[in-house]
Amino acid sequence: MLIKKYIPNSIKLLLLGMSTKINLLLLSFFSLSRFSSSLYYCFFSQQFSREHQSVLKARITYLKHQGGGDNSSVLLRRNIHRIEKGLIMQPQKPIFALNYIDETINEYVKSCENTEHDKEELLWAKEVLSLYFISIDKCLLPQKIKTIFEKSIETKPENNIFNNVPYAFADKIKSDVSFEQFSALCHQRRSVRWFQPKQVSRELLEKAINISSTAPSACNRQPFMFNIIDQQPLLSTLASLPIGTTGFAHNIQCLIVVTGNLSYYPTERDRHLIYIDSSLASMQFMLALETLGLSSCALNWPDIERLEVKISQLLSLPDTVRPTMLIAVGYAQTQGKIPYSHKKTSQQLINYINHENCNSSK
Ligand SMILES: Cc1cc2nc3c(=O)[nH]c(=O)nc-3n(C[C@H](O)[C@H](O)[C@H](O)COP(=O)(O)O)c2cc1C
């Protein structure tokens, strides 16, 4: 601070320029190979070290079949989804899922023993497993699996009606929302930072979260949670944590900390899915809020060690759970201003890849 105060501006600019040049040189050198990049992140920057540890811990949790919490099973959700995909194949194979069917049935049986487990998830699993058993060529199923199957799953649901299994496209719910109506809703949603001093209705939040749950997610695992903070003093503490709330943190009436659980995945290759899945769900959440008279502003949650430790302590988050974004929610002040925020056009966003400009043609 002292140096900053007494050094003339011209020298400050010179030093800044020099430090940028040195930084560029260092980064260019270390980015020459993957090995040197790893050296850089081993000795010069610890920015990824917490993520490394979280991913490893998450893999352990997954392998111990402990992911998903008390009322849901990640393994069951993933495998039932895979079986549903097998059931919709054209043409359907006489046998499939052999390498994970026993694991799935065991997980189903274990989940049924847990009184806390979500009954609807279990019903879905049961019906899909029953249909699988009816649809495959049982002669091709090893005897061991057949026995576990017959012992643990009734082959047909009550009244012989399947409600939670694949169905024809023609039977799906058809909305009468026009392009114009959807476009109007999307244009209506803007990031709002100035809210009325009014408690946000939890009932409306729950309605919007039910809509966010319809968003696509990898293998239908839904690895996210919406942590709602609408009570003081926690609200003020949390609202001032992300750097991007400077100047309007005091005005936030309700804060959602969207978290993603890395323990939903057994491998590193899927470590980004918590961000993708929670963002897709958050977008639907924010649009749903608009239809309920509420406004929102997505807030960046930066990967800064000090802030991560603080939020994990405040919300008692395990090492495998990370905030993916924060969302401020409230009733907008009608005279509060919102930035114009120019949007790119489709011409700027589209890149048509054809044979001429694609690498495979070279
Ligand atoms: C991932 C993400 C992080 C954001 N972080 C902040 C933030 O920290 N502070 C803020 O005031 N706005 C934040 N925003 C809101 C953006 O500034 C805003 O979406 C953008 O300027 C476009 O404006 P619009 O949402 O009104 O269309 C964020 C938005 C997203 C999607």
Short mmCIF file of C-alpha atoms and ligand atoms in Angstrom, two decimals:
data_model
loop_
_atom_site.label_atom_id
_atom_site.label_comp_id
_atom_site.label_asym_id
_atom_site.label_seq_id
_atom_site.Cartn_x
_atom_site.Cartn_y
_atom_site.Cartn_z
CA MET A 1 0.00 0.00 0.00
CA LEU A 2 2.85 2.37 0.92
CA ILE A 3 4.66 1.67 -2.36
CA LYS A 4 1.39 2.19 -4.25
CA LYS A 5 0.90 5.53 -2.49
CA TYR A 6 4.34 7.06 -3.08
CA ILE A 7 5.42 5.66 -6.46
CA PRO A 8 4.53 8.00 -9.35
CA ASN A 9 1.90 6.78 -11.80
CA SER A 10 4.36 6.53 -14.70
CA ILE A 11 6.58 4.09 -12.72
CA LYS A 12 3.48 2.14 -11.61
CA LEU A 13 2.45 1.71 -15.25
CA LEU A 14 6.00 0.68 -16.19
CA LEU A 15 6.06 -1.95 -13.41
CA LEU A 16 2.62 -3.20 -14.41
CA GLY A 17 3.74 -3.57 -18.01
CA MET A 18 6.89 -5.42 -16.92
CA SER A 19 4.96 -7.79 -14.66
CA THR A 20 2.49 -8.56 -17.46
CA LYS A 21 5.43 -9.34 -19.79
CA ILE A 22 7.10 -11.62 -17.21
CA ASN A 23 3.77 -13.32 -16.56
CA LEU A 24 3.26 -13.90 -20.28
CA LEU A 25 6.76 -15.35 -20.62
CA LEU A 26 6.23 -17.72 -17.68
CA LEU A 27 2.79 -18.84 -18.87
CA SER A 28 4.06 -19.39 -22.43
CA PHE A 29 6.92 -21.52 -21.12
CA PHE A 30 4.80 -23.66 -18.77
CA SER A 31 2.04 -24.15 -21.32
CA LEU A 32 4.49 -25.76 -23.77
CA SER A 33 3.52 -29.26 -22.65
CA ARG A 34 1.06 -30.98 -20.33
CA PHE A 35 3.94 -31.99 -18.10
CA SER A 36 5.21 -28.43 -17.70
CA SER A 37 1.61 -27.26 -17.15
CA SER A 38 1.30 -29.76 -14.31
CA LEU A 39 4.60 -28.48 -12.88
CA TYR A 40 3.19 -24.98 -12.93
CA TYR A 41 0.07 -26.02 -11.03
CA CYS A 42 2.19 -28.08 -8.67
CA PHE A 43 4.74 -25.38 -7.74
CA PHE A 44 3.45 -21.95 -8.80
CA SER A 45 -0.31 -22.07 -8.38
CA GLN A 46 -2.57 -24.02 -6.06
CA GLN A 47 -5.78 -22.89 -7.80
CA PHE A 48 -6.82 -26.44 -8.71
CA SER A 49 -5.57 -28.27 -5.64
CA ARG A 50 -8.89 -28.24 -3.80
CA GLU A 51 -10.71 -29.45 -6.91
CA HIS A 52 -8.20 -32.33 -7.24
CA GLN A 53 -8.86 -33.43 -3.68
CA SER A 54 -12.64 -33.01 -3.98
CA VAL A 55 -12.73 -35.13 -7.14
CA LEU A 56 -10.76 -37.92 -5.45
CA LYS A 57 -12.96 -37.81 -2.34
CA ALA A 58 -16.04 -37.80 -4.56
CA ARG A 59 -14.84 -40.92 -6.38
CA ILE A 60 -14.45 -42.70 -3.05
CA THR A 61 -17.98 -41.69 -2.01
CA TYR A 62 -19.36 -42.91 -5.32
CA LEU A 63 -17.51 -46.23 -5.16
CA LYS A 64 -18.87 -46.76 -1.63
CA HIS A 65 -22.36 -46.20 -3.09
CA GLN A 66 -22.95 -43.32 -0.72
CA GLY A 67 -23.73 -40.62 -3.27
CA GLY A 68 -27.15 -39.08 -3.55
CA GLY A 69 -28.02 -38.51 0.09
CA ASP A 70 -30.55 -40.30 2.28
CA ASN A 71 -33.56 -40.26 0.00
CA SER A 72 -32.09 -40.92 -3.43
CA SER A 73 -29.49 -43.22 -4.98
CA VAL A 74 -27.18 -41.98 -7.72
CA LEU A 75 -26.35 -45.49 -8.79
CA LEU A 76 -30.02 -46.46 -9.05
CA ARG A 77 -30.93 -43.32 -11.00
CA ARG A 78 -28.04 -43.75 -13.44
CA ASN A 79 -28.61 -47.45 -14.06
CA ILE A 80 -32.40 -47.23 -14.36
CA HIS A 81 -31.84 -44.46 -16.89
CA ARG A 82 -29.46 -46.72 -18.83
CA ILE A 83 -32.06 -49.52 -18.80
CA GLU A 84 -34.74 -47.11 -20.06
CA LYS A 85 -32.41 -46.21 -22.93
CA GLY A 86 -32.05 -49.92 -23.68
CA LEU A 87 -35.84 -50.27 -23.68
CA ILE A 88 -36.29 -47.54 -26.31
CA MET A 89 -33.62 -48.86 -28.71
CA GLN A 90 -34.62 -49.49 -32.32
CA PRO A 91 -34.61 -52.41 -32.69
CA GLN A 92 -34.60 -53.50 -29.08
CA LYS A 93 -31.86 -56.00 -28.31
CA PRO A 94 -32.92 -59.40 -26.93
CA ILE A 95 -30.61 -58.82 -23.95
CA PHE A 96 -28.77 -55.79 -22.60
CA ALA A 97 -27.52 -54.28 -19.33
CA LEU A 98 -25.88 -57.59 -18.41
CA ASN A 99 -22.82 -55.91 -16.95
CA TYR A 100 -24.77 -53.81 -14.47
CA ILE A 101 -28.15 -55.45 -13.93
CA ASP A 102 -27.19 -57.31 -10.73
CA GLU A 103 -25.62 -54.14 -9.31
CA THR A 104 -28.89 -52.33 -10.12
CA ILE A 105 -31.13 -54.92 -8.49
CA ASN A 106 -28.92 -54.99 -5.39
CA GLU A 107 -29.09 -51.21 -5.18
CA TYR A 108 -32.87 -51.32 -5.64
CA VAL A 109 -33.25 -53.87 -2.82
CA LYS A 110 -30.95 -51.84 -0.56
CA SER A 111 -32.86 -48.63 -1.32
CA CYS A 112 -36.21 -50.32 -0.55
CA GLU A 113 -34.93 -51.17 2.92
CA ASN A 114 -34.30 -47.49 3.60
CA THR A 115 -37.53 -45.96 4.92
CA GLU A 116 -36.29 -42.46 4.01
CA HIS A 117 -35.87 -43.32 0.32
CA ASP A 118 -38.02 -41.38 -2.13
CA LYS A 119 -41.01 -43.64 -2.89
CA GLU A 120 -41.49 -42.22 -6.39
CA GLU A 121 -37.89 -42.97 -7.32
CA LEU A 122 -38.40 -46.54 -6.08
CA LEU A 123 -41.64 -46.92 -8.06
CA TRP A 124 -39.88 -45.73 -11.22
CA ALA A 125 -37.04 -48.20 -10.61
CA LYS A 126 -39.44 -51.04 -9.90
CA GLU A 127 -41.55 -50.48 -13.00
CA VAL A 128 -38.55 -50.11 -15.31
CA LEU A 129 -36.93 -53.23 -13.86
CA SER A 130 -40.20 -55.14 -14.23
CA LEU A 131 -40.56 -54.05 -17.84
CA TYR A 132 -36.93 -54.97 -18.50
CA PHE A 133 -37.59 -58.45 -17.20
CA ILE A 134 -40.68 -58.80 -19.39
CA SER A 135 -38.95 -57.37 -22.48
CA ILE A 136 -35.66 -59.27 -22.59
CA ASP A 137 -35.06 -62.82 -23.66
CA LYS A 138 -34.85 -64.45 -20.25
CA CYS A 139 -32.99 -67.46 -21.63
CA LEU A 140 -30.00 -65.15 -22.14
CA LEU A 141 -30.04 -63.95 -18.53
CA PRO A 142 -27.62 -65.82 -16.23
CA GLN A 143 -29.46 -68.00 -13.68
CA LYS A 144 -27.96 -66.09 -10.74
CA ILE A 145 -29.43 -62.79 -11.93
CA LYS A 146 -32.76 -64.43 -12.77
CA THR A 147 -33.05 -65.74 -9.21
CA ILE A 148 -32.25 -62.37 -7.58
CA PHE A 149 -34.66 -60.71 -9.97
CA GLU A 150 -37.57 -63.04 -9.25
CA LYS A 151 -36.93 -62.85 -5.53
CA SER A 152 -36.76 -59.09 -5.27
CA ILE A 153 -38.96 -57.56 -8.00
CA GLU A 154 -42.58 -58.34 -8.69
CA THR A 155 -42.58 -58.79 -12.43
CA LYS A 156 -45.67 -56.65 -12.94
CA PRO A 157 -46.85 -53.48 -11.22
CA GLU A 158 -50.20 -53.28 -9.42
CA ASN A 159 -53.18 -53.57 -11.80
CA ASN A 160 -50.70 -54.40 -14.52
CA ILE A 161 -50.37 -50.72 -15.44
CA PHE A 162 -46.95 -49.19 -16.06
CA ASN A 163 -46.92 -45.45 -15.49
CA ASN A 164 -43.21 -44.83 -15.00
CA VAL A 165 -41.66 -46.46 -18.05
CA PRO A 166 -40.73 -45.29 -21.57
CA TYR A 167 -43.68 -44.05 -23.62
CA ALA A 168 -44.34 -42.94 -27.18
CA PHE A 169 -43.50 -39.43 -28.31
CA ALA A 170 -47.12 -39.07 -29.45
CA ASP A 171 -48.28 -39.54 -25.84
CA LYS A 172 -46.10 -36.88 -24.29
CA ILE A 173 -47.46 -33.67 -22.79
CA LYS A 174 -47.91 -31.03 -25.49
CA SER A 175 -47.67 -27.39 -24.50
CA ASP A 176 -49.54 -24.70 -26.42
CA VAL A 177 -46.88 -22.06 -25.72
CA SER A 178 -46.09 -20.35 -28.99
CA PHE A 179 -42.63 -19.18 -30.08
CA GLU A 180 -43.82 -15.59 -29.58
CA GLN A 181 -44.96 -16.31 -26.01
CA PHE A 182 -41.72 -18.06 -25.13
CA SER A 183 -39.73 -15.27 -26.74
CA ALA A 184 -41.65 -12.71 -24.66
CA LEU A 185 -40.86 -14.61 -21.46
CA CYS A 186 -37.15 -14.80 -22.33
CA HIS A 187 -37.05 -11.08 -23.09
CA GLN A 188 -38.93 -10.33 -19.89
CA ARG A 189 -36.25 -12.05 -17.79
CA ARG A 190 -33.50 -9.60 -16.99
CA SER A 191 -30.98 -9.56 -14.18
CA VAL A 192 -32.60 -7.56 -11.40
CA ARG A 193 -30.47 -6.23 -8.55
CA TRP A 194 -32.89 -3.91 -6.79
CA PHE A 195 -35.67 -5.56 -4.84
CA GLN A 196 -38.60 -4.46 -2.66
CA PRO A 197 -38.07 -5.11 1.07
CA LYS A 198 -40.47 -8.03 1.00
CA GLN A 199 -40.09 -11.65 2.10
CA VAL A 200 -40.06 -14.01 -0.90
CA SER A 201 -42.83 -16.59 -0.80
CA ARG A 202 -41.37 -20.05 -0.16
CA GLU A 203 -44.37 -21.57 -1.90
CA LEU A 204 -43.46 -19.74 -5.12
CA LEU A 205 -39.81 -20.77 -4.78
CA GLU A 206 -40.88 -24.40 -4.42
CA LYS A 207 -43.08 -24.11 -7.50
CA ALA A 208 -40.17 -22.71 -9.52
CA ILE A 209 -37.78 -25.39 -8.23
CA ASN A 210 -40.24 -28.09 -9.32
CA ILE A 211 -39.96 -26.62 -12.81
CA SER A 212 -36.17 -26.49 -12.63
CA SER A 213 -36.22 -30.21 -11.86
CA THR A 214 -37.64 -30.91 -15.35
CA ALA A 215 -34.37 -29.70 -16.93
CA PRO A 216 -32.18 -32.27 -18.69
CA SER A 217 -29.27 -33.65 -16.68
CA ALA A 218 -26.53 -36.12 -17.55
CA CYS A 219 -27.93 -39.64 -17.03
CA ASN A 220 -30.83 -37.98 -15.20
CA ARG A 221 -28.68 -37.86 -12.06
CA GLN A 222 -29.65 -34.31 -11.04
CA PRO A 223 -26.56 -33.68 -8.90
CA PHE A 224 -27.67 -30.24 -7.69
CA MET A 225 -29.42 -28.69 -4.69
CA PHE A 226 -31.08 -25.31 -4.27
CA ASN A 227 -30.04 -24.07 -0.82
CA ILE A 228 -32.42 -21.27 0.13
CA ILE A 229 -31.30 -18.54 2.49
CA ASP A 230 -34.06 -16.09 3.40
CA GLN A 231 -33.39 -15.43 7.06
CA GLN A 232 -31.10 -12.92 8.75
CA PRO A 233 -28.29 -12.74 9.81
CA LEU A 234 -27.13 -15.55 7.49
CA LEU A 235 -28.66 -13.80 4.46
CA SER A 236 -26.52 -10.66 4.89
CA THR A 237 -23.37 -12.67 5.58
CA LEU A 238 -23.83 -14.80 2.48
CA ALA A 239 -25.02 -12.00 0.21
CA SER A 240 -21.79 -10.09 0.75
CA LEU A 241 -19.53 -13.10 0.08
CA PRO A 242 -19.52 -13.24 -3.74
CA ILE A 243 -17.45 -10.41 -5.18
CA GLY A 244 -20.15 -9.56 -7.73
CA THR A 245 -22.71 -8.33 -5.18
CA THR A 246 -20.72 -5.25 -4.19
CA GLY A 247 -23.09 -2.28 -3.87
CA PHE A 248 -26.36 -4.20 -3.79
CA ALA A 249 -25.75 -7.09 -1.36
CA HIS A 250 -27.77 -5.32 1.37
CA ASN A 251 -30.76 -5.26 -0.96
CA ILE A 252 -30.98 -9.01 -1.59
CA GLN A 253 -34.13 -10.49 -0.01
CA CYS A 254 -33.47 -14.11 -0.74
CA LEU A 255 -30.38 -15.95 -1.89
CA ILE A 256 -30.18 -19.36 -3.49
CA VAL A 257 -26.86 -21.14 -3.30
CA VAL A 258 -26.97 -23.73 -6.07
CA THR A 259 -24.59 -26.55 -5.21
CA GLY A 260 -23.36 -29.52 -7.22
CA ASN A 261 -22.29 -32.85 -5.77
CA LEU A 262 -19.17 -34.33 -7.36
CA SER A 263 -19.80 -37.69 -5.69
CA TYR A 264 -22.47 -38.39 -8.31
CA TYR A 265 -19.69 -39.44 -10.69
CA PRO A 266 -17.17 -42.23 -10.58
CA THR A 267 -14.59 -40.62 -12.88
CA GLU A 268 -12.77 -37.33 -13.47
CA ARG A 269 -14.14 -37.04 -16.99
CA ASP A 270 -17.54 -36.05 -15.59
CA ARG A 271 -16.32 -33.44 -13.10
CA HIS A 272 -17.83 -30.59 -15.12
CA LEU A 273 -21.34 -32.01 -15.13
CA ILE A 274 -22.24 -30.37 -11.82
CA TYR A 275 -21.83 -26.99 -13.50
CA ILE A 276 -23.67 -27.94 -16.67
CA ASP A 277 -26.60 -29.67 -14.98
CA SER A 278 -27.06 -27.04 -12.30
CA SER A 279 -26.91 -24.23 -14.87
CA LEU A 280 -29.58 -25.83 -17.05
CA ALA A 281 -31.80 -26.25 -13.98
CA SER A 282 -31.06 -22.70 -12.81
CA MET A 283 -32.07 -21.24 -16.14
CA GLN A 284 -35.45 -22.95 -15.96
CA PHE A 285 -35.75 -21.80 -12.35
CA MET A 286 -35.15 -18.17 -13.32
CA LEU A 287 -37.66 -18.32 -16.17
CA ALA A 288 -40.23 -19.96 -13.90
CA LEU A 289 -39.73 -17.16 -11.34
CA GLU A 290 -40.68 -14.64 -14.01
CA THR A 291 -44.03 -16.33 -14.54
CA LEU A 292 -44.64 -16.12 -10.78
CA GLY A 293 -43.98 -12.38 -10.47
CA LEU A 294 -40.46 -12.78 -9.10
CA SER A 295 -37.15 -11.49 -10.46
CA SER A 296 -33.63 -12.80 -10.12
CA CYS A 297 -29.95 -12.22 -10.75
CA ALA A 298 -27.44 -15.02 -11.28
CA LEU A 299 -24.26 -14.39 -9.30
CA ASN A 300 -20.82 -15.70 -10.03
CA TRP A 301 -19.37 -17.92 -7.33
CA PRO A 302 -15.59 -17.54 -7.79
CA ASP A 303 -13.29 -20.46 -6.99
CA ILE A 304 -11.37 -18.68 -4.25
CA GLU A 305 -10.08 -20.81 -1.38
CA ARG A 306 -10.98 -18.31 1.36
CA LEU A 307 -14.57 -17.96 0.11
CA GLU A 308 -14.98 -21.69 -0.45
CA VAL A 309 -13.93 -22.42 3.14
CA LYS A 310 -16.29 -19.76 4.47
CA ILE A 311 -19.38 -20.89 2.52
CA SER A 312 -18.67 -24.57 3.27
CA GLN A 313 -18.59 -23.74 6.97
CA LEU A 314 -21.71 -21.58 6.86
CA LEU A 315 -23.76 -24.17 4.94
CA SER A 316 -22.02 -27.28 6.35
CA LEU A 317 -21.11 -28.47 2.87
CA PRO A 318 -19.08 -31.68 2.57
CA ASP A 319 -15.79 -31.59 0.60
CA THR A 320 -17.47 -33.14 -2.44
CA VAL A 321 -20.14 -30.44 -2.68
CA ARG A 322 -19.35 -27.13 -4.36
CA PRO A 323 -21.43 -24.00 -5.01
CA THR A 324 -21.90 -23.67 -8.76
CA MET A 325 -23.66 -20.31 -8.71
CA LEU A 326 -25.69 -18.06 -6.46
CA ILE A 327 -29.06 -16.56 -7.43
CA ALA A 328 -30.56 -13.47 -5.84
CA VAL A 329 -34.37 -13.57 -5.85
CA GLY A 330 -36.99 -11.00 -4.97
CA TYR A 331 -39.86 -8.76 -6.03
CA ALA A 332 -38.34 -6.11 -8.30
CA GLN A 333 -38.49 -2.42 -7.41
CA THR A 334 -40.55 -1.06 -10.29
CA GLN A 335 -38.37 2.07 -10.60
CA GLY A 336 -35.10 0.20 -9.95
CA LYS A 337 -32.90 0.24 -13.06
CA ILE A 338 -31.63 -2.72 -15.03
CA PRO A 339 -28.69 -2.59 -17.47
CA TYR A 340 -29.58 -2.63 -21.16
CA SER A 341 -27.17 -5.54 -21.78
CA HIS A 342 -26.90 -5.74 -25.56
CA LYS A 343 -27.27 -9.30 -26.84
CA LYS A 344 -25.41 -10.92 -29.73
CA THR A 345 -27.35 -11.90 -32.84
CA SER A 346 -27.69 -15.41 -34.26
CA GLN A 347 -25.20 -14.41 -36.98
CA GLN A 348 -22.59 -13.82 -34.30
CA LEU A 349 -23.40 -17.00 -32.44
CA ILE A 350 -23.72 -19.49 -35.27
CA ASN A 351 -20.83 -21.25 -36.94
CA TYR A 352 -22.09 -23.62 -39.63
CA ILE A 353 -19.59 -26.45 -39.95
CA ASN A 354 -19.58 -27.98 -43.39
CA HIS A 355 -17.28 -30.20 -45.34
CA GLU A 356 -15.17 -27.31 -46.68
CA ASN A 357 -14.25 -25.75 -43.34
CA CYS A 358 -14.09 -28.95 -41.31
CA ASN A 359 -10.70 -30.53 -40.48
CA SER A 360 -11.70 -33.97 -41.72
CA SER A 361 -11.79 -32.63 -45.30
CA LYS A 362 -8.14 -31.51 -45.13
C1 LIG B 1 -22.81 -17.27 -14.35
C2 LIG B 1 -23.24 -15.85 -14.15
C3 LIG B 1 -22.61 -15.08 -13.21
C4 LIG B 1 -23.04 -13.77 -12.96
N1 LIG B 1 -22.45 -13.07 -11.95
C5 LIG B 1 -22.91 -11.85 -11.66
C6 LIG B 1 -22.39 -11.16 -10.54
O1 LIG B 1 -21.53 -11.66 -9.83
N2 LIG B 1 -22.88 -9.93 -10.27
C7 LIG B 1 -23.87 -9.36 -11.02
O2 LIG B 1 -24.27 -8.25 -10.71
N3 LIG B 1 -24.40 -10.00 -12.09
C8 LIG B 1 -23.96 -11.24 -12.41
N4 LIG B 1 -24.49 -11.93 -13.47
C9 LIG B 1 -25.54 -11.32 -14.27
C10 LIG B 1 -24.98 -10.85 -15.61
O3 LIG B 1 -24.27 -9.67 -15.44
C11 LIG B 1 -26.14 -10.69 -16.59
O4 LIG B 1 -26.75 -11.94 -16.79
C12 LIG B 1 -25.66 -10.16 -17.94
O5 LIG B 1 -25.09 -8.91 -17.82
C13 LIG B 1 -26.80 -10.09 -18.94
O6 LIG B 1 -27.89 -9.36 -18.44
P1 LIG B 1 -29.36 -9.99 -18.31
O7 LIG B 1 -29.27 -11.14 -17.35
O8 LIG B 1 -30.22 -8.91 -17.78
O9 LIG B 1 -29.76 -10.47 -19.66
C14 LIG B 1 -24.08 -13.22 -13.73
C15 LIG B 1 -24.69 -14.01 -14.70
C16 LIG B 1 -24.28 -15.29 -14.90
C17 LIG B 1 -24.99 -16.14 -15.93
#
